[in-house]
């Protein structure tokens, strides 16, 4: 019914309808930010943001000296692993917002 109303308005010289965006089913938006779908999949708390580019910078600063990339790590798993020896990073050294970015970077190739 709404489609017919929009078509009738347009045919009668009314303004064209404004399309609304559909919710995305992708893990990332075009800017590399984790979407709600991605946050759920990667275990990132809803109040945090994750970004691939920012995560790459964190990875290069904290991880590349000792690690190869280990993709597909969730937020809770990574928080637990980085607290272990020899890293011993706690939430003061790598706060949750930094960890969310790191998780975004490590999950950039995860396909649903």
JSON list of C-alpha atoms in Angstrom, two decimals:
[
{"chain": "A", "resi": 1, "resn": "UNK", "atom": "CA", "xyz": [0.00, 0.00, 0.00]},
{"chain": "A", "resi": 2, "resn": "UNK", "atom": "CA", "xyz": [2.77, 2.47, 0.86]},
{"chain": "A", "resi": 3, "resn": "UNK", "atom": "CA", "xyz": [4.45, 1.82, -2.49]},
{"chain": "A", "resi": 4, "resn": "UNK", "atom": "CA", "xyz": [1.23, 2.66, -4.35]},
{"chain": "A", "resi": 5, "resn": "UNK", "atom": "CA", "xyz": [0.81, 5.88, -2.36]},
{"chain": "A", "resi": 6, "resn": "UNK", "atom": "CA", "xyz": [4.37, 6.89, -3.21]},
{"chain": "A", "resi": 7, "resn": "UNK", "atom": "CA", "xyz": [3.88, 6.07, -6.90]},
{"chain": "A", "resi": 8, "resn": "UNK", "atom": "CA", "xyz": [0.57, 7.94, -7.06]},
{"chain": "A", "resi": 9, "resn": "UNK", "atom": "CA", "xyz": [2.14, 11.00, -5.43]},
{"chain": "A", "resi": 10, "resn": "UNK", "atom": "CA", "xyz": [5.05, 10.95, -7.86]},
{"chain": "A", "resi": 11, "resn": "UNK", "atom": "CA", "xyz": [2.78, 10.46, -10.89]},
{"chain": "A", "resi": 12, "resn": "UNK", "atom": "CA", "xyz": [0.61, 13.34, -9.73]},
{"chain": "A", "resi": 13, "resn": "UNK", "atom": "CA", "xyz": [3.55, 15.72, -9.68]},
{"chain": "A", "resi": 14, "resn": "UNK", "atom": "CA", "xyz": [4.27, 15.36, -5.99]},
{"chain": "A", "resi": 15, "resn": "UNK", "atom": "CA", "xyz": [7.76, 15.14, -4.64]},
{"chain": "A", "resi": 16, "resn": "UNK", "atom": "CA", "xyz": [9.63, 11.89, -5.20]},
{"chain": "A", "resi": 17, "resn": "UNK", "atom": "CA", "xyz": [9.61, 9.53, -2.24]},
{"chain": "A", "resi": 18, "resn": "UNK", "atom": "CA", "xyz": [12.58, 9.54, 0.12]},
{"chain": "A", "resi": 19, "resn": "UNK", "atom": "CA", "xyz": [13.99, 6.05, 0.33]},
{"chain": "A", "resi": 20, "resn": "UNK", "atom": "CA", "xyz": [15.09, 4.89, 3.74]},
{"chain": "A", "resi": 21, "resn": "UNK", "atom": "CA", "xyz": [18.26, 2.92, 4.20]},
{"chain": "A", "resi": 22, "resn": "UNK", "atom": "CA", "xyz": [17.94, -0.74, 4.98]},
{"chain": "A", "resi": 23, "resn": "UNK", "atom": "CA", "xyz": [19.70, -2.17, 7.98]},
{"chain": "A", "resi": 24, "resn": "UNK", "atom": "CA", "xyz": [23.02, -3.63, 6.90]},
{"chain": "A", "resi": 25, "resn": "UNK", "atom": "CA", "xyz": [23.88, -7.28, 7.29]},
{"chain": "A", "resi": 26, "resn": "UNK", "atom": "CA", "xyz": [27.58, -6.54, 6.80]},
{"chain": "A", "resi": 27, "resn": "UNK", "atom": "CA", "xyz": [30.12, -6.58, 9.62]},
{"chain": "A", "resi": 28, "resn": "UNK", "atom": "CA", "xyz": [31.60, -3.19, 8.61]},
{"chain": "A", "resi": 29, "resn": "UNK", "atom": "CA", "xyz": [30.34, 0.01, 7.02]},
{"chain": "A", "resi": 30, "resn": "UNK", "atom": "CA", "xyz": [32.15, 1.75, 4.14]},
{"chain": "A", "resi": 31, "resn": "UNK", "atom": "CA", "xyz": [34.38, 3.65, 6.58]},
{"chain": "A", "resi": 32, "resn": "UNK", "atom": "CA", "xyz": [35.60, 0.44, 8.26]},
{"chain": "A", "resi": 33, "resn": "UNK", "atom": "CA", "xyz": [33.49, 0.85, 11.39]},
{"chain": "A", "resi": 34, "resn": "UNK", "atom": "CA", "xyz": [32.01, -2.27, 12.96]},
{"chain": "A", "resi": 35, "resn": "UNK", "atom": "CA", "xyz": [28.24, -2.43, 12.51]},
{"chain": "A", "resi": 36, "resn": "UNK", "atom": "CA", "xyz": [25.77, -3.75, 15.08]},
{"chain": "A", "resi": 37, "resn": "UNK", "atom": "CA", "xyz": [25.89, -7.10, 13.28]},
{"chain": "A", "resi": 38, "resn": "UNK", "atom": "CA", "xyz": [29.69, -7.15, 13.51]},
{"chain": "A", "resi": 39, "resn": "UNK", "atom": "CA", "xyz": [29.67, -6.14, 17.17]},
{"chain": "A", "resi": 40, "resn": "UNK", "atom": "CA", "xyz": [27.40, -9.05, 17.96]},
{"chain": "A", "resi": 41, "resn": "UNK", "atom": "CA", "xyz": [29.52, -11.49, 15.95]},
{"chain": "A", "resi": 42, "resn": "UNK", "atom": "CA", "xyz": [32.86, -10.24, 17.32]},
{"chain": "A", "resi": 43, "resn": "UNK", "atom": "CA", "xyz": [31.66, -9.89, 20.93]},
{"chain": "A", "resi": 44, "resn": "UNK", "atom": "CA", "xyz": [32.30, -6.13, 21.02]},
{"chain": "A", "resi": 45, "resn": "UNK", "atom": "CA", "xyz": [30.12, -4.49, 23.70]},
{"chain": "A", "resi": 46, "resn": "UNK", "atom": "CA", "xyz": [27.37, -2.35, 22.10]},
{"chain": "A", "resi": 47, "resn": "UNK", "atom": "CA", "xyz": [28.58, 0.90, 23.72]},
{"chain": "A", "resi": 48, "resn": "UNK", "atom": "CA", "xyz": [32.01, 0.62, 22.05]},
{"chain": "A", "resi": 49, "resn": "UNK", "atom": "CA", "xyz": [33.06, 1.42, 18.49]},
{"chain": "A", "resi": 50, "resn": "UNK", "atom": "CA", "xyz": [35.56, -0.55, 16.47]},
{"chain": "A", "resi": 51, "resn": "UNK", "atom": "CA", "xyz": [37.40, 0.67, 13.37]},
{"chain": "A", "resi": 52, "resn": "UNK", "atom": "CA", "xyz": [39.72, -1.27, 11.05]},
{"chain": "A", "resi": 53, "resn": "UNK", "atom": "CA", "xyz": [42.15, 1.60, 10.40]},
{"chain": "A", "resi": 54, "resn": "UNK", "atom": "CA", "xyz": [42.52, 2.48, 14.07]},
{"chain": "A", "resi": 55, "resn": "UNK", "atom": "CA", "xyz": [42.92, -1.21, 14.86]},
{"chain": "A", "resi": 56, "resn": "UNK", "atom": "CA", "xyz": [45.73, -1.56, 12.31]},
{"chain": "A", "resi": 57, "resn": "UNK", "atom": "CA", "xyz": [47.63, 1.21, 14.07]},
{"chain": "A", "resi": 58, "resn": "UNK", "atom": "CA", "xyz": [47.18, -0.49, 17.45]},
{"chain": "A", "resi": 59, "resn": "UNK", "atom": "CA", "xyz": [48.23, -3.84, 15.99]},
{"chain": "A", "resi": 60, "resn": "UNK", "atom": "CA", "xyz": [51.38, -2.29, 14.51]},
{"chain": "A", "resi": 61, "resn": "UNK", "atom": "CA", "xyz": [52.24, -0.60, 17.82]},
{"chain": "A", "resi": 62, "resn": "UNK", "atom": "CA", "xyz": [51.55, -3.48, 20.21]},
{"chain": "A", "resi": 63, "resn": "UNK", "atom": "CA", "xyz": [51.55, -6.77, 18.31]},
{"chain": "A", "resi": 64, "resn": "UNK", "atom": "CA", "xyz": [53.76, -6.95, 15.20]},
{"chain": "A", "resi": 65, "resn": "UNK", "atom": "CA", "xyz": [57.02, -7.27, 17.11]},
{"chain": "A", "resi": 66, "resn": "UNK", "atom": "CA", "xyz": [56.07, -10.72, 18.38]},
{"chain": "A", "resi": 67, "resn": "UNK", "atom": "CA", "xyz": [53.05, -11.97, 16.44]},
{"chain": "A", "resi": 68, "resn": "UNK", "atom": "CA", "xyz": [51.82, -12.98, 13.06]},
{"chain": "A", "resi": 69, "resn": "UNK", "atom": "CA", "xyz": [48.22, -11.92, 12.50]},
{"chain": "A", "resi": 70, "resn": "UNK", "atom": "CA", "xyz": [45.72, -14.16, 14.21]},
{"chain": "A", "resi": 71, "resn": "UNK", "atom": "CA", "xyz": [42.40, -13.41, 12.60]},
{"chain": "A", "resi": 72, "resn": "UNK", "atom": "CA", "xyz": [38.88, -14.12, 13.84]},
{"chain": "A", "resi": 73, "resn": "UNK", "atom": "CA", "xyz": [39.43, -13.38, 17.53]},
{"chain": "A", "resi": 74, "resn": "UNK", "atom": "CA", "xyz": [36.47, -12.12, 19.54]},
{"chain": "A", "resi": 75, "resn": "UNK", "atom": "CA", "xyz": [36.65, -9.30, 22.06]},
{"chain": "A", "resi": 76, "resn": "UNK", "atom": "CA", "xyz": [36.33, -11.57, 25.15]},
{"chain": "A", "resi": 77, "resn": "UNK", "atom": "CA", "xyz": [38.87, -14.08, 23.81]},
{"chain": "A", "resi": 78, "resn": "UNK", "atom": "CA", "xyz": [41.39, -11.39, 22.96]},
{"chain": "A", "resi": 79, "resn": "UNK", "atom": "CA", "xyz": [40.93, -9.64, 26.33]},
{"chain": "A", "resi": 80, "resn": "UNK", "atom": "CA", "xyz": [41.67, -12.94, 28.04]},
{"chain": "A", "resi": 81, "resn": "UNK", "atom": "CA", "xyz": [44.65, -13.84, 25.83]},
{"chain": "A", "resi": 82, "resn": "UNK", "atom": "CA", "xyz": [46.45, -10.50, 26.07]},
{"chain": "A", "resi": 83, "resn": "UNK", "atom": "CA", "xyz": [46.27, -10.70, 29.88]},
{"chain": "A", "resi": 84, "resn": "UNK", "atom": "CA", "xyz": [48.36, -13.89, 29.81]},
{"chain": "A", "resi": 85, "resn": "UNK", "atom": "CA", "xyz": [52.14, -14.15, 29.85]},
{"chain": "A", "resi": 86, "resn": "UNK", "atom": "CA", "xyz": [54.22, -12.89, 28.14]},
{"chain": "A", "resi": 87, "resn": "UNK", "atom": "CA", "xyz": [52.00, -9.94, 27.14]},
{"chain": "A", "resi": 88, "resn": "UNK", "atom": "CA", "xyz": [50.31, -9.21, 30.47]},
{"chain": "A", "resi": 89, "resn": "UNK", "atom": "CA", "xyz": [48.26, -6.33, 29.05]},
{"chain": "A", "resi": 90, "resn": "UNK", "atom": "CA", "xyz": [45.40, -5.29, 31.31]},
{"chain": "A", "resi": 91, "resn": "UNK", "atom": "CA", "xyz": [42.55, -2.88, 30.63]},
{"chain": "A", "resi": 92, "resn": "UNK", "atom": "CA", "xyz": [44.66, 0.06, 31.83]},
{"chain": "A", "resi": 93, "resn": "UNK", "atom": "CA", "xyz": [47.31, -0.62, 29.18]},
{"chain": "A", "resi": 94, "resn": "UNK", "atom": "CA", "xyz": [44.90, -1.57, 26.40]},
{"chain": "A", "resi": 95, "resn": "UNK", "atom": "CA", "xyz": [41.52, -0.04, 27.30]},
{"chain": "A", "resi": 96, "resn": "UNK", "atom": "CA", "xyz": [38.31, -1.50, 25.90]},
{"chain": "A", "resi": 97, "resn": "UNK", "atom": "CA", "xyz": [38.03, 1.15, 23.16]},
{"chain": "A", "resi": 98, "resn": "UNK", "atom": "CA", "xyz": [41.51, 0.24, 21.87]},
{"chain": "A", "resi": 99, "resn": "UNK", "atom": "CA", "xyz": [40.70, -3.45, 22.11]},
{"chain": "A", "resi": 100, "resn": "UNK", "atom": "CA", "xyz": [37.49, -2.93, 20.10]},
{"chain": "A", "resi": 101, "resn": "UNK", "atom": "CA", "xyz": [39.55, -1.34, 17.31]},
{"chain": "A", "resi": 102, "resn": "UNK", "atom": "CA", "xyz": [42.07, -4.18, 17.44]},
{"chain": "A", "resi": 103, "resn": "UNK", "atom": "CA", "xyz": [39.25, -6.74, 17.23]},
{"chain": "A", "resi": 104, "resn": "UNK", "atom": "CA", "xyz": [37.85, -4.87, 14.21]},
{"chain": "A", "resi": 105, "resn": "UNK", "atom": "CA", "xyz": [41.22, -5.08, 12.46]},
{"chain": "A", "resi": 106, "resn": "UNK", "atom": "CA", "xyz": [41.71, -8.77, 13.22]},
{"chain": "A", "resi": 107, "resn": "UNK", "atom": "CA", "xyz": [38.20, -9.59, 12.00]},
{"chain": "A", "resi": 108, "resn": "UNK", "atom": "CA", "xyz": [38.23, -7.50, 8.82]},
{"chain": "A", "resi": 109, "resn": "UNK", "atom": "CA", "xyz": [38.07, -10.62, 6.61]},
{"chain": "A", "resi": 110, "resn": "UNK", "atom": "CA", "xyz": [35.41, -12.47, 8.66]},
{"chain": "A", "resi": 111, "resn": "UNK", "atom": "CA", "xyz": [32.52, -13.30, 6.35]},
{"chain": "A", "resi": 112, "resn": "UNK", "atom": "CA", "xyz": [29.10, -14.19, 7.79]}
]
